[in-house]
Coordinates of C-alpha atoms and ligand atoms in Angstrom, one line a residue:
X196 CA 39.7 -41.4 -15.3
X197 CA 42.7 -39.1 -15.5
X198 CA 41.8 -35.4 -15.1
X199 CA 45.3 -33.9 -15.2
X200 CA 44.9 -32.3 -18.6
X201 CA 42.1 -29.9 -19.7
X202 CA 39.1 -31.7 -21.1
X203 CA 36.6 -30.1 -23.4
X204 CA 32.9 -30.6 -23.3
X205 CA 30.0 -29.4 -25.5
X206 CA 27.0 -27.9 -23.7
X207 CA 23.9 -30.0 -24.0
X208 CA 21.3 -28.6 -26.3
X209 CA 19.0 -27.7 -23.4
X210 CA 21.7 -25.8 -21.6
X211 CA 22.4 -23.8 -24.7
X212 CA 18.8 -22.9 -24.9
X213 CA 18.6 -22.0 -21.3
X214 CA 21.7 -19.9 -21.5
X215 CA 20.2 -18.0 -24.4
X216 CA 17.1 -17.2 -22.4
X217 CA 19.0 -16.2 -19.3
X218 CA 21.4 -14.0 -21.2
X219 CA 18.8 -12.3 -23.4
X220 CA 15.4 -12.3 -21.8
X221 CA 15.1 -13.5 -18.3
X222 CA 16.5 -10.5 -16.5
X223 CA 15.9 -6.9 -17.4
X224 CA 18.9 -5.5 -15.6
X225 CA 22.4 -6.8 -16.0
X226 CA 23.4 -6.0 -12.4
X227 CA 21.2 -8.8 -11.2
X228 CA 24.0 -11.3 -11.9
X229 CA 25.8 -10.1 -8.7
X230 CA 22.7 -10.9 -6.6
X231 CA 22.4 -14.3 -8.2
X232 CA 26.1 -15.3 -7.6
X233 CA 26.1 -13.9 -4.0
X234 CA 22.9 -15.8 -3.4
X235 CA 24.5 -19.1 -4.7
X236 CA 27.5 -18.4 -2.5
X237 CA 25.3 -17.9 0.6
X238 CA 23.4 -21.1 -0.1
X239 CA 26.6 -23.0 -0.5
X240 CA 27.9 -21.8 2.9
X241 CA 24.5 -22.5 4.5
X242 CA 24.7 -26.0 3.2
X243 CA 28.2 -26.4 4.4
X244 CA 27.3 -25.3 7.9
X245 CA 24.4 -27.7 7.9
X246 CA 26.6 -30.5 6.8
X247 CA 29.2 -29.7 9.4
X248 CA 26.7 -30.7 12.1
X249 CA 27.1 -34.3 11.1
X250 CA 30.3 -34.5 9.1
X251 CA 33.4 -33.9 11.2
X252 CA 36.0 -34.7 8.6
X253 CA 35.8 -31.8 6.2
X254 CA 38.4 -30.0 4.0
X255 CA 39.7 -26.6 5.3
X256 CA 37.5 -26.7 8.5
X257 CA 39.1 -23.5 9.8
X258 CA 38.0 -21.3 6.9
X259 CA 35.9 -18.3 7.8
X260 CA 32.3 -18.7 6.5
X261 CA 32.5 -15.6 4.3
X262 CA 31.9 -14.3 0.9
X263 CA 34.7 -12.2 -0.6
X264 CA 34.5 -10.1 -3.7
X265 CA 37.3 -8.2 -5.4
X266 CA 37.4 -6.1 -8.5
X267 CA 40.2 -5.4 -10.8
X268 CA 39.6 -2.3 -12.9
X269 CA 42.7 -2.8 -15.1
X270 CA 42.2 -6.4 -15.9
X271 CA 38.4 -5.8 -16.0
X272 CA 37.6 -8.7 -13.8
X273 CA 35.2 -9.4 -10.9
X274 CA 36.0 -12.2 -8.5
X275 CA 33.6 -13.8 -6.0
X276 CA 34.9 -16.4 -3.5
X277 CA 32.9 -18.4 -1.0
X278 CA 33.8 -20.9 1.7
X279 CA 30.8 -23.0 0.9
X280 CA 30.6 -26.7 0.3
X281 CA 32.3 -26.5 -3.1
X282 CA 32.0 -28.9 -6.0
X283 CA 33.8 -32.0 -7.2
X284 CA 34.6 -32.4 -10.9
X285 CA 31.5 -34.5 -11.3
X286 CA 29.4 -32.0 -9.5
X287 CA 30.7 -29.1 -11.6
X288 CA 29.4 -30.9 -14.7
X289 CA 26.3 -32.2 -13.0
X290 CA 25.2 -29.0 -11.4
X291 CA 25.7 -27.1 -14.6
X292 CA 23.2 -29.4 -16.2
X293 CA 20.9 -30.0 -13.2
X294 CA 18.1 -27.9 -14.5
X295 CA 18.6 -29.4 -17.9
X296 CA 17.9 -32.7 -16.3
X297 CA 15.3 -31.8 -13.7
X298 CA 12.5 -30.1 -15.5
X299 CA 14.2 -27.6 -17.7
X300 CA 12.0 -28.9 -20.5
X301 CA 9.0 -27.9 -18.5
X302 CA 10.7 -24.6 -17.6
X303 CA 11.4 -23.8 -21.2
X304 CA 7.9 -24.8 -22.2
X305 CA 6.4 -22.5 -19.5
X306 CA 8.6 -19.6 -20.7
X307 CA 7.7 -20.1 -24.3
X308 CA 4.0 -20.1 -23.3
X309 CA 4.3 -16.7 -22.0
X310 CA 6.0 -17.5 -18.8
X311 CA 3.1 -16.4 -16.7
X312 CA 2.8 -19.3 -14.4
X313 CA 6.3 -20.3 -13.8
X314 CA 6.2 -22.5 -10.7
X315 CA 9.4 -22.7 -8.7
X316 CA 11.1 -25.1 -11.2
X317 CA 14.4 -23.6 -10.5
X318 CA 15.9 -25.1 -7.5
X319 CA 18.4 -23.6 -5.1
X320 CA 21.3 -23.5 -7.5
X321 CA 19.2 -22.7 -10.5
X322 CA 19.8 -20.7 -13.6
X323 CA 21.3 -17.9 -11.5
X324 CA 24.8 -18.9 -12.4
X325 CA 24.1 -18.5 -16.1
X326 CA 23.4 -14.9 -15.5
X327 CA 27.1 -14.2 -15.3
X328 CA 27.2 -14.6 -19.1
X329 CA 25.2 -11.5 -19.5
X330 CA 28.3 -9.5 -18.6
X331 CA 31.2 -12.0 -19.2
X332 CA 33.6 -12.6 -22.0
X333 CA 34.8 -15.7 -20.0
X334 CA 33.8 -17.2 -16.7
X335 CA 36.2 -19.3 -14.7
X336 CA 34.8 -21.4 -11.8
X337 CA 37.4 -22.7 -9.4
X338 CA 36.0 -25.1 -6.9
X339 CA 37.1 -27.5 -4.2
X340 CA 34.7 -29.8 -2.5
X341 CA 34.3 -30.2 1.2
X342 CA 35.1 -33.9 0.7
X343 CA 38.7 -34.4 1.7
X344 CA 41.2 -35.7 -0.8
X345 CA 39.1 -34.5 -3.8
X346 CA 41.2 -32.5 -6.1
X347 CA 40.2 -28.9 -7.1
X348 CA 39.2 -27.9 -10.6
X349 CA 38.7 -25.0 -12.8
X350 CA 35.8 -24.9 -15.2
X351 CA 36.1 -22.3 -18.0
X352 CA 33.7 -21.2 -20.7
X353 CA 32.8 -18.2 -22.8
X354 CA 29.2 -19.3 -22.8
X355 CA 29.0 -19.9 -26.5
X356 CA 28.9 -23.7 -26.8
X357 CA 31.5 -25.5 -24.9
X358 CA 33.5 -25.6 -21.6
X359 CA 36.8 -27.0 -20.3
X360 CA 37.7 -28.6 -17.0
X361 CA 41.2 -28.8 -15.6
X362 CA 42.6 -29.8 -12.3
X363 CA 44.2 -27.0 -10.1
X364 CA 46.2 -27.0 -6.9
X365 CA 45.8 -23.8 -5.0
X366 CA 42.1 -23.6 -4.4
X367 CA 40.6 -23.6 -0.9
X368 CA 37.3 -25.3 0.0
X369 CA 34.4 -23.6 -1.7
X370 CA 34.0 -21.8 -5.0
X371 CA 35.7 -18.9 -6.7
X372 CA 34.2 -17.4 -9.7
X373 CA 36.3 -15.1 -11.9
X374 CA 34.4 -13.1 -14.4
X375 CA 36.3 -11.4 -17.3
X376 CA 33.9 -8.7 -18.3
X377 CA 32.7 -7.8 -21.7
X378 CA 34.0 -4.4 -23.0
X379 CA 30.7 -2.6 -22.4
X380 CA 30.4 -4.0 -18.9
X381 CA 33.5 -2.5 -17.4
X382 CA 31.4 -0.8 -14.6
X383 CA 31.2 -4.2 -12.8
X384 CA 35.0 -4.1 -12.3
X385 CA 34.8 -1.0 -10.2
X386 CA 34.3 -1.3 -6.4
X387 CA 31.9 1.6 -6.2
X388 CA 29.4 0.0 -8.6
X389 CA 29.6 -3.4 -7.0
X390 CA 29.2 -1.8 -3.5
X391 CA 26.0 -0.1 -4.7
X392 CA 24.6 -3.4 -6.0
X393 CA 25.5 -5.4 -2.9
X394 CA 23.9 -2.8 -0.7
X395 CA 20.8 -2.9 -2.7
X396 CA 20.2 -6.6 -3.1
X397 CA 22.4 -8.4 -0.6
X398 CA 22.3 -6.2 2.5
X399 CA 20.8 -9.0 4.6
X400 CA 22.8 -12.0 3.5
X401 CA 23.4 -14.2 6.5
X402 CA 27.2 -14.4 6.1
X403 CA 29.7 -11.6 6.0
X404 CA 30.0 -10.2 2.5
X405 CA 33.3 -8.4 2.0
X406 CA 34.2 -6.2 -0.9
X407 CA 37.9 -5.4 -1.2
X408 CA 38.3 -6.5 2.3
X409 CA 35.6 -4.3 3.7
X410 CA 32.4 -5.7 5.3
X411 CA 29.3 -4.6 3.4
X412 CA 26.3 -6.2 5.2
X413 CA 26.2 -4.9 8.8
X414 CA 22.4 -5.1 9.3
X415 CA 20.5 -8.3 10.3
X416 CA 17.5 -9.6 8.6
X417 CA 15.4 -8.8 11.7
X418 CA 12.2 -10.1 10.1
X419 CA 13.4 -13.7 10.3
X420 CA 14.2 -13.6 14.0
X421 CA 11.7 -14.2 16.8
X422 CA 9.9 -11.2 18.2
X423 CA 10.9 -12.0 21.8
X424 CA 14.5 -11.5 20.9
X425 CA 14.1 -8.1 19.4
X426 CA 14.1 -4.8 21.3
X427 CA 12.2 -1.7 20.4
X428 CA 15.5 0.0 19.7
X429 CA 16.5 -2.7 17.2
X430 CA 13.1 -2.4 15.4
X431 CA 13.5 1.4 15.2
X432 CA 17.1 1.1 13.9
X433 CA 15.9 -1.4 11.3
X434 CA 13.0 0.8 10.2
X435 CA 15.4 3.8 9.8
X436 CA 17.8 1.7 7.7
X437 CA 15.2 0.0 5.6
X438 CA 12.9 3.0 5.0
X439 CA 15.7 5.5 4.7
X440 CA 13.7 7.3 7.5
X441 CA 14.6 9.7 10.3
X442 CA 11.5 9.4 12.3
X443 CA 10.4 6.7 14.8
X444 CA 7.8 4.3 13.5
X445 CA 4.3 4.9 14.8
X446 CA 3.1 1.2 14.6
X447 CA 4.7 -2.0 13.7
X448 CA 3.5 -5.5 12.7
X449 CA 5.9 -8.4 12.8
X450 CA 4.4 -11.7 11.8
X451 CA 5.0 -15.0 10.1
X452 CA 2.8 -17.5 8.4
X453 CA 3.3 -21.0 7.0
X454 CA -0.1 -21.6 5.3
X455 CA -1.3 -20.9 2.7
X456 CA 2.1 -19.3 2.0
X457 CA 5.4 -19.2 3.8
X458 CA 5.7 -15.5 4.8
X459 CA 7.8 -13.5 7.2
X460 CA 6.9 -9.8 7.3
X461 CA 7.9 -6.8 9.2
X462 CA 5.7 -3.8 8.5
X463 CA 5.9 -0.2 9.8
X464 CA 3.6 2.8 9.8
X465 CA 5.7 5.9 9.8
X466 CA 5.1 8.8 12.2
X467 CA 3.7 11.2 9.6
X468 CA 1.6 11.0 6.5
X469 CA 3.7 12.9 4.1
X470 CA 1.0 13.0 1.4
X471 CA -0.9 15.2 3.8
X472 CA 1.5 18.0 3.3
X473 CA 0.8 18.0 -0.4
X474 CA 4.0 16.1 -1.0
X475 CA 4.2 13.6 -3.9
X476 CA 2.0 10.5 -3.8
X477 CA 3.8 7.7 -1.9
X478 CA 5.3 4.8 -3.8
X479 CA 4.9 1.3 -2.6
X480 CA 7.8 0.7 -0.3
X481 CA 7.4 -2.6 1.3
X482 CA 10.3 -4.6 -0.3
X483 CA 9.9 -8.2 -1.4
X484 CA 12.6 -10.6 -0.4
X485 CA 13.2 -14.3 -1.0
X486 CA 15.3 -15.8 1.8
X487 CA 17.0 -12.5 2.7
X488 CA 17.7 -11.6 -0.9
X489 CA 15.9 -8.6 -2.4
X490 CA 13.6 -9.4 -5.3
X491 CA 12.0 -6.0 -5.7
X492 CA 12.2 -2.9 -3.5
X493 CA 9.0 -1.3 -4.9
X494 CA 6.7 -4.2 -5.9
X495 CA 3.6 -2.7 -7.4
X496 CA 1.1 -5.3 -6.5
X497 CA 2.3 -6.7 -3.3
X498 CA -0.1 -4.5 -1.3
X499 CA -3.2 -2.7 -2.3
X500 CA -2.8 1.0 -3.3
X501 CA -4.4 2.2 -0.1
X502 CA -1.6 0.6 1.9
X503 CA 1.1 2.6 0.1
X504 CA 2.0 4.3 3.4
X505 CA 3.5 1.1 4.8
X506 CA 7.3 0.5 5.0
X507 CA 9.1 -2.7 5.7
X508 CA 9.8 -6.1 4.2
X509 CA 7.9 -9.2 3.1
X510 CA 10.0 -12.4 2.7
X511 CA 8.6 -15.5 1.2
X512 CA 10.5 -18.7 0.5
X513 CA 7.9 -19.6 -2.1
X514 CA 9.1 -16.9 -4.5
X515 CA 11.5 -17.9 -7.3
X516 CA 14.6 -15.8 -7.0
X517 CA 14.5 -14.7 -10.5
X518 CA 11.2 -12.8 -10.3
X519 CA 12.3 -9.4 -11.4
X520 CA 10.3 -6.2 -11.6
X521 CA 9.5 -6.3 -15.3
X522 CA 9.2 -10.0 -15.5
X523 CA 6.9 -10.6 -12.6
X524 CA 6.6 -14.2 -13.6
X525 CA 4.2 -15.3 -11.0
X526 CA 1.3 -12.9 -10.7
X527 CA -0.8 -15.4 -8.9
X528 CA 1.8 -15.8 -6.2
X529 CA 2.1 -12.1 -5.6
X530 CA -1.7 -11.8 -5.5
X531 CA -1.9 -14.5 -2.9
X532 CA 0.8 -12.7 -0.8
X533 CA -1.2 -9.5 -1.2
X534 CA -4.3 -11.1 0.1
X535 CA -2.7 -12.7 3.1
X536 CA -0.8 -9.6 4.1
X537 CA -3.7 -7.2 3.6
X538 CA -6.0 -9.4 5.7
X539 CA -3.4 -9.6 8.4
X540 CA -2.7 -5.9 8.5
X541 CA -6.4 -5.1 8.8
X542 CA -6.7 -7.6 11.7
X543 CA -3.7 -5.9 13.3
X544 CA -5.4 -2.5 13.1
X545 CA -8.6 -3.7 14.6
X546 CA -6.7 -5.2 17.5
X547 CA -4.9 -1.9 17.9
X548 CA -8.2 0.0 17.9
X549 CA -9.5 -2.3 20.6
X550 CA -6.4 -2.7 22.8
X551 CA -4.5 0.6 22.3
X552 CA -7.3 2.9 21.4
X553 CA -5.5 6.1 22.0
X554 CA -2.6 5.1 19.8
X555 CA -5.0 3.9 17.2
X556 CA -6.9 7.2 17.2
X557 CA -3.7 9.1 16.7
X558 CA -2.8 6.8 13.9
X559 CA -6.3 7.4 12.4
X560 CA -6.0 11.2 12.6
X561 CA -2.8 10.9 10.5
X562 CA -3.5 8.0 8.2
X563 CA -7.3 7.7 8.3
X564 CA -7.6 9.1 4.8
X565 CA -5.9 5.9 3.4
X566 CA -8.5 3.8 5.2
X567 CA -11.2 5.8 3.7
X568 CA -9.7 5.3 0.3
X569 CA -9.6 1.6 1.0
X570 CA -13.2 1.5 2.2
X571 CA -14.3 3.2 -1.0
X572 CA -12.2 1.4 -3.5
X573 CA -10.9 -2.0 -2.2
X574 CA -14.0 -4.0 -2.8
X575 CA -12.5 -7.2 -1.4
X576 CA -11.7 -5.7 2.0
X577 CA -14.4 -3.0 2.2
X578 CA -16.5 -4.6 4.9
X579 CA -13.5 -5.0 7.2
X580 CA -12.0 -1.6 6.5
X581 CA -15.3 0.2 7.2
X582 CA -15.2 -1.1 10.8
X583 CA -11.9 0.8 11.2
X584 CA -13.4 4.2 10.2
X585 CA -14.0 6.8 12.9
X586 CA -16.1 10.0 12.9
X587 CA -17.0 12.8 15.2
X588 CA -20.8 12.9 15.7
X589 CA -23.5 15.0 17.4
X590 CA -23.1 12.7 20.4
X591 CA -19.3 12.8 20.7
X592 CA -17.3 15.5 22.3
X593 CA -15.3 17.8 20.0
X594 CA -12.2 15.9 19.0
X595 CA -13.5 12.5 20.1
X596 CA -14.7 9.9 17.6
X597 CA -17.0 7.0 17.2
X598 CA -17.0 3.9 15.0
X599 CA -20.0 2.9 12.9
X600 CA -20.4 -0.2 15.2
X601 CA -20.7 2.1 18.2
X602 CA -23.2 4.3 16.4
X603 CA -25.3 1.3 15.7
X604 CA -25.4 0.3 19.3
X605 CA -26.8 3.7 20.2
X606 CA -29.6 3.6 17.5
X607 CA -33.1 3.4 18.8
X608 CA -35.3 0.5 17.7
X609 CA -37.2 2.6 15.2
X610 CA -34.1 4.1 13.6
X611 CA -33.3 2.3 10.3
X612 CA -30.6 4.5 8.8
X613 CA -27.2 6.0 9.7
X614 CA -27.1 9.8 9.2
X615 CA -24.2 12.0 8.4
X616 CA -23.6 15.6 7.6
X617 CA -20.8 17.2 5.6
X618 CA -19.3 20.5 6.7
X619 CA -16.0 22.3 7.0
X620 CA -15.9 21.8 10.8
X621 CA -17.9 20.9 13.9
X622 CA -19.0 24.5 14.6
X623 CA -20.3 25.0 11.0
X624 CA -22.4 21.8 11.2
X625 CA -23.7 22.5 14.7
X626 CA -24.8 26.0 13.8
X627 CA -26.4 25.0 10.5
X628 CA -30.1 24.3 10.1
X629 CA -29.8 20.6 9.2
X630 CA -28.9 19.2 12.6
X631 CA -31.6 20.6 14.7
X632 CA -34.4 18.3 13.5
X633 CA -32.2 15.2 14.2
X634 CA -31.2 16.6 17.6
X635 CA -34.8 17.2 18.5
X636 CA -35.5 13.6 17.8
X637 CA -32.5 12.2 19.5
X638 CA -31.0 10.9 16.3
X639 CA -27.2 10.8 16.2
X640 CA -25.5 12.3 13.1
X641 CA -22.0 11.6 12.0
X642 CA -19.9 14.7 11.1
X643 CA -17.8 14.6 8.0
X644 CA -15.2 17.3 7.5
X645 CA -13.2 16.1 4.6
X646 CA -13.9 16.4 0.9
X647 CA -13.3 12.6 0.3
X648 CA -16.0 11.7 2.9
X649 CA -18.7 12.4 0.4
X650 CA -17.2 9.9 -2.0
X651 CA -16.5 7.4 0.8
X652 CA -20.0 7.5 2.1
X653 CA -21.6 7.1 -1.3
X654 CA -19.3 4.1 -2.1
X655 CA -19.6 2.4 1.2
X656 CA -23.4 2.9 1.1
X657 CA -24.3 0.8 4.1
X658 CA -23.1 -0.6 7.3
X659 CA -24.5 -3.6 9.2
X660 CA -27.5 -3.5 6.9
X661 CA -28.2 0.1 7.6
X662 CA -28.0 2.7 4.8
X663 CA -25.7 5.7 5.2
X664 CA -27.9 8.7 4.5
X665 CA -26.9 12.4 4.1
X666 CA -29.0 14.2 6.7
X667 CA -29.3 17.2 4.4
X668 CA -30.8 15.1 1.6
X669 CA -34.3 15.8 0.3
X670 CA -35.3 12.2 0.7
X671 CA -34.7 12.0 4.4
X672 CA -38.1 11.4 6.0
X673 CA -38.4 12.0 9.7
X674 CA -41.9 10.7 9.6
X675 CA -42.1 9.5 13.2
X676 CA -41.2 12.9 14.4
X677 CA -42.8 14.0 17.6
X678 CA -44.8 17.1 16.6
X679 CA -43.5 20.2 18.4
X680 CA -46.1 21.7 20.7
X681 CA -48.4 24.1 18.9
X682 CA -47.9 27.7 20.0
X683 CA -50.0 30.9 19.8
X684 CA -49.8 32.4 16.3
X685 CA -48.3 29.3 14.5
X686 CA -49.4 29.1 10.9
X687 CA -52.2 26.7 10.3
X688 CA -51.5 23.9 7.8
X689 CA -53.5 25.7 5.2
X690 CA -51.7 29.0 5.8
X691 CA -48.4 27.3 5.6
X692 CA -49.4 25.6 2.3
X693 CA -50.5 28.9 0.8
X694 CA -47.3 30.6 1.9
X695 CA -45.2 27.7 0.3
X696 CA -47.1 28.1 -2.9
X697 CA -46.5 31.9 -2.9
X698 CA -42.8 31.3 -2.2
X699 CA -42.6 28.9 -5.2
X700 CA -44.1 31.6 -7.5
X701 CA -42.0 34.4 -6.0
X702 CA -38.7 32.6 -6.2
X703 CA -39.4 31.0 -9.5
X704 CA -36.6 29.0 -11.1
X705 CA -34.3 29.3 -8.1
X706 CA -36.3 26.7 -6.2
X707 CA -37.8 23.3 -7.0
X708 CA -40.4 22.3 -4.4
X709 CA -41.3 24.5 -1.4
X710 CA -43.1 22.9 1.6
X711 CA -43.6 23.3 5.3
X712 CA -41.5 20.9 7.3
X713 CA -41.2 19.2 10.7
X714 CA -37.5 18.9 10.3
X715 CA -36.9 22.4 11.6
X716 CA -37.0 23.5 15.2
X717 CA -35.3 27.0 15.4
X718 CA -34.3 27.9 11.9
X719 CA -36.9 29.6 9.6
X720 CA -35.9 27.7 6.5
X721 CA -33.6 25.1 5.0
X722 CA -32.4 24.2 1.6
X723 CA -32.3 20.6 0.6
X724 CA -30.4 19.6 -2.4
X725 CA -32.7 19.2 -5.3
X726 CA -30.0 17.9 -7.6
X727 CA -29.9 14.1 -7.0
X728 CA -26.7 13.9 -9.0
X729 CA -24.7 16.6 -7.5
X730 CA -24.2 17.3 -3.9
X731 CA -23.0 20.7 -2.7
X732 CA -19.6 19.2 -2.0
X733 CA -19.4 17.7 -5.5
X734 CA -20.5 21.0 -6.9
X735 CA -17.7 22.8 -5.2
X736 CA -15.2 20.2 -6.3
X737 CA -16.3 20.5 -9.9
X738 CA -16.2 24.2 -9.8
X739 CA -12.6 24.0 -8.5
X740 CA -11.8 21.8 -11.4
X741 CA -13.6 24.0 -13.9
X742 CA -15.9 21.2 -14.9
X743 CA -19.1 21.7 -17.0
X744 CA -22.3 21.5 -15.1
X745 CA -21.1 23.3 -12.1
X746 CA -22.0 26.6 -13.7
X747 CA -25.7 25.9 -14.0
X748 CA -27.7 27.9 -11.4
X749 CA -28.2 26.2 -8.1
X750 CA -31.7 24.8 -7.7
X751 CA -32.8 23.7 -4.3
X752 CA -36.0 22.5 -2.5
X753 CA -36.9 24.8 0.3
X754 CA -38.4 23.7 3.6
X755 CA -40.0 26.3 5.8
X756 CA -40.7 26.2 9.5
X757 CA -44.3 27.3 10.3
X758 CA -43.3 27.9 13.9
X759 CA -40.6 30.4 13.1
X760 CA -41.2 34.0 13.9
X761 CA -39.6 35.0 10.6
X762 CA -41.9 32.8 8.6
X763 CA -44.9 34.1 10.5
X764 CA -43.8 37.6 9.8
X765 CA -43.4 36.8 6.2
X766 CA -46.9 35.3 6.0
X767 CA -48.3 38.6 7.4
X768 CA -46.2 40.8 5.1
X769 CA -47.3 38.9 2.0
X770 CA -50.6 40.8 2.0
X771 CA -49.6 43.9 4.1
X772 CA -46.4 44.7 2.2
X773 CA -46.0 42.6 -0.9
X774 CA -42.8 44.3 -2.1
X775 CA -41.0 43.9 1.2
X776 CA -42.3 40.3 1.4
X777 CA -40.6 39.4 -1.9
X778 CA -37.3 40.8 -0.6
X779 CA -37.6 38.8 2.6
X780 CA -38.4 35.7 0.6
X781 CA -35.3 36.1 -1.6
X782 CA -33.2 36.8 1.5
X783 CA -34.5 33.6 3.3
X784 CA -33.5 31.6 0.3
X785 CA -30.0 33.1 0.2
X786 CA -29.5 32.5 3.9
X787 CA -30.5 28.8 3.5
X788 CA -28.1 28.6 0.6
X789 CA -25.3 29.9 2.7
X790 CA -26.0 27.2 5.3
X791 CA -26.0 24.6 2.6
X792 CA -22.7 25.8 1.3
X793 CA -24.3 26.6 -2.0
X794 CA -24.3 30.4 -2.0
X795 CA -22.4 31.7 -4.9
X796 CA -23.2 35.3 -5.9
X797 CA -23.3 37.9 -3.1
X798 CA -23.7 41.0 -5.4
X799 CA -27.5 41.0 -5.5
X800 CA -27.8 40.2 -1.8
X801 CA -26.0 43.3 -0.7
X802 CA -28.3 45.6 -2.7
X803 CA -31.3 43.7 -1.4
X804 CA -30.3 44.0 2.2
X805 CA -29.9 47.7 1.9
X806 CA -33.3 47.9 0.4
X807 CA -34.7 45.9 3.3
X808 CA -32.9 48.0 5.8
X809 CA -34.6 51.1 4.4
X810 CA -37.9 49.7 5.4
X811 CA -37.0 49.1 9.0
Ligands
FE6_81 C1 26.0 -23.1 -9.3 C2 29.1 -23.1 -11.6 C3 27.7 -25.0 -12.1 C4 28.1 -24.3 -5.0 N1 28.6 -23.1 -4.8 C5 28.4 -22.1 -5.6 N2 27.7 -22.2 -6.8 C6 27.1 -23.4 -7.0 C7 27.3 -24.5 -6.2 N3 26.4 -23.8 -8.1 N4 26.1 -25.1 -7.9 C8 26.6 -25.5 -6.8 C9 27.0 -23.5 -10.4 C10 28.2 -22.8 -10.6 C11 28.8 -24.2 -12.3 C12 26.8 -24.6 -11.1 BR1 30.0 -24.7 -13.7 F1 28.3 -21.7 -9.9 N5 29.0 -20.9 -5.3 CL1 28.3 -25.6 -4.0

């Protein structure tokens, strides 16, 4: 058939339909067409290179394997040229309609059904090319096949209903696409705008991408190379480039998987947790790529919220290129990626904790708060995350931590629960009245210093079948306690009971139950939270937020120590000096509230103390 004169063709009905979808609804941002065309060009070169391994007799075999873009701001055109395998006349026609033949019906059907489960129907040269018509008045495709002696052609269309094909002479091997831009798309004829787009989406394309003769992509897609070939310096350089960071990464995980999904990932933990300084909440910043081409730089659901401190890239061949941010067409796939990566990262952290304990502990000191968030909120991974948590305890040195697993190995046979105490710091917990009963019984208590710990502990609830119990809670029973040796002058059980009853009457509404207790060793008294629904920490938080309920007067149960000199003195004063005894009772309650972090109104206390001092 002669092809010397232009020949006109109508688009098939399916192609018209597809074009309409691509132009009007598949992509939310017009700039995406640059990514799609560069991606096609890269694939075409890749295929050519592959083909060259077996085919020796190819057209223009000296051509540099490059992609060249040029803009013409006056003519309002953008030109992309590649040295790929090119297309013959038949292939131009065939490739244009490939999707229409191979499953476009199913594709269209899937889209019309909401497009939620779009499998990868679109092959390597998919609908991407059509995206040019989002911005083009006309598109000209010049192409010469790698097959020698095949003439070159130019394909021309305005995307409305028909196209023309004509033979041309001066086209080298590969494809050159010339886009004449619509009037409102002139920005894509400026070098600055195209540079920006290339740097965003095409920074890691395997072949040189030149814009106006200048090389754009200078960084390698490190995540696709083998670990053994990469130096620490290269990793750090990549981290800085990818995360726009100036620090050195604290930890890195480079891994690949083939099942259940094909994944290459390179993840970094930065040096510092910037949220800690009261800076804005971190945004997800592990970018999602498909074969080196950016899909989304801030994919919302690629990782769970608590991993928002991670930087880096995830690349999966299983992703269709045209997943764009607003049209995440394959939720299920992203969810699967999320599962695999999260599991893998948790495994990595547990290995770090085991093999590089010091580095892990430093990581934990900085980023532990995110693990706590995960332990409390990520139900699917809770059990594994809890193993990564670390706490100081009554048995660790100051600044040293223990895991819950280690705590459990130290538990005596009769201990059934894991105890913890909240407090602003180690000194405050150690000097408070709550710890002494546990210390006397050789029961280890975890120390929690952060406001979130309360929430974390109540969400985690148990570890290894053992309940996590607040050591200052009224329900804590230390039944098997060894009775402290009786001493001269200790209150009898009856005296203690009578004193407790008297205290209850004297203190009135300020206390719930008052009883003698074995929990105490040195302190005279201790307040245990009588409010099952609001811990002191919660109360403080609600007060800070001006929430209702925090204003109600504090009500606590009081436990007294019948062996304490102060209590013995009080028992004697009760009959000898009733007025003074009442003052002492009030003061003992206030002191115990201070230790519990529940003391709120010092005004009465000052007056009372002066009154007491008068009696000395
Ligand atoms: C997509 C234009 C039909 C090659 N190189 C490049 N693009 C390619 C191919 N496509 N298909 C093969 C496409 C067009 C038309 C299909 Br008309 F770009 N750069 Cl080898």
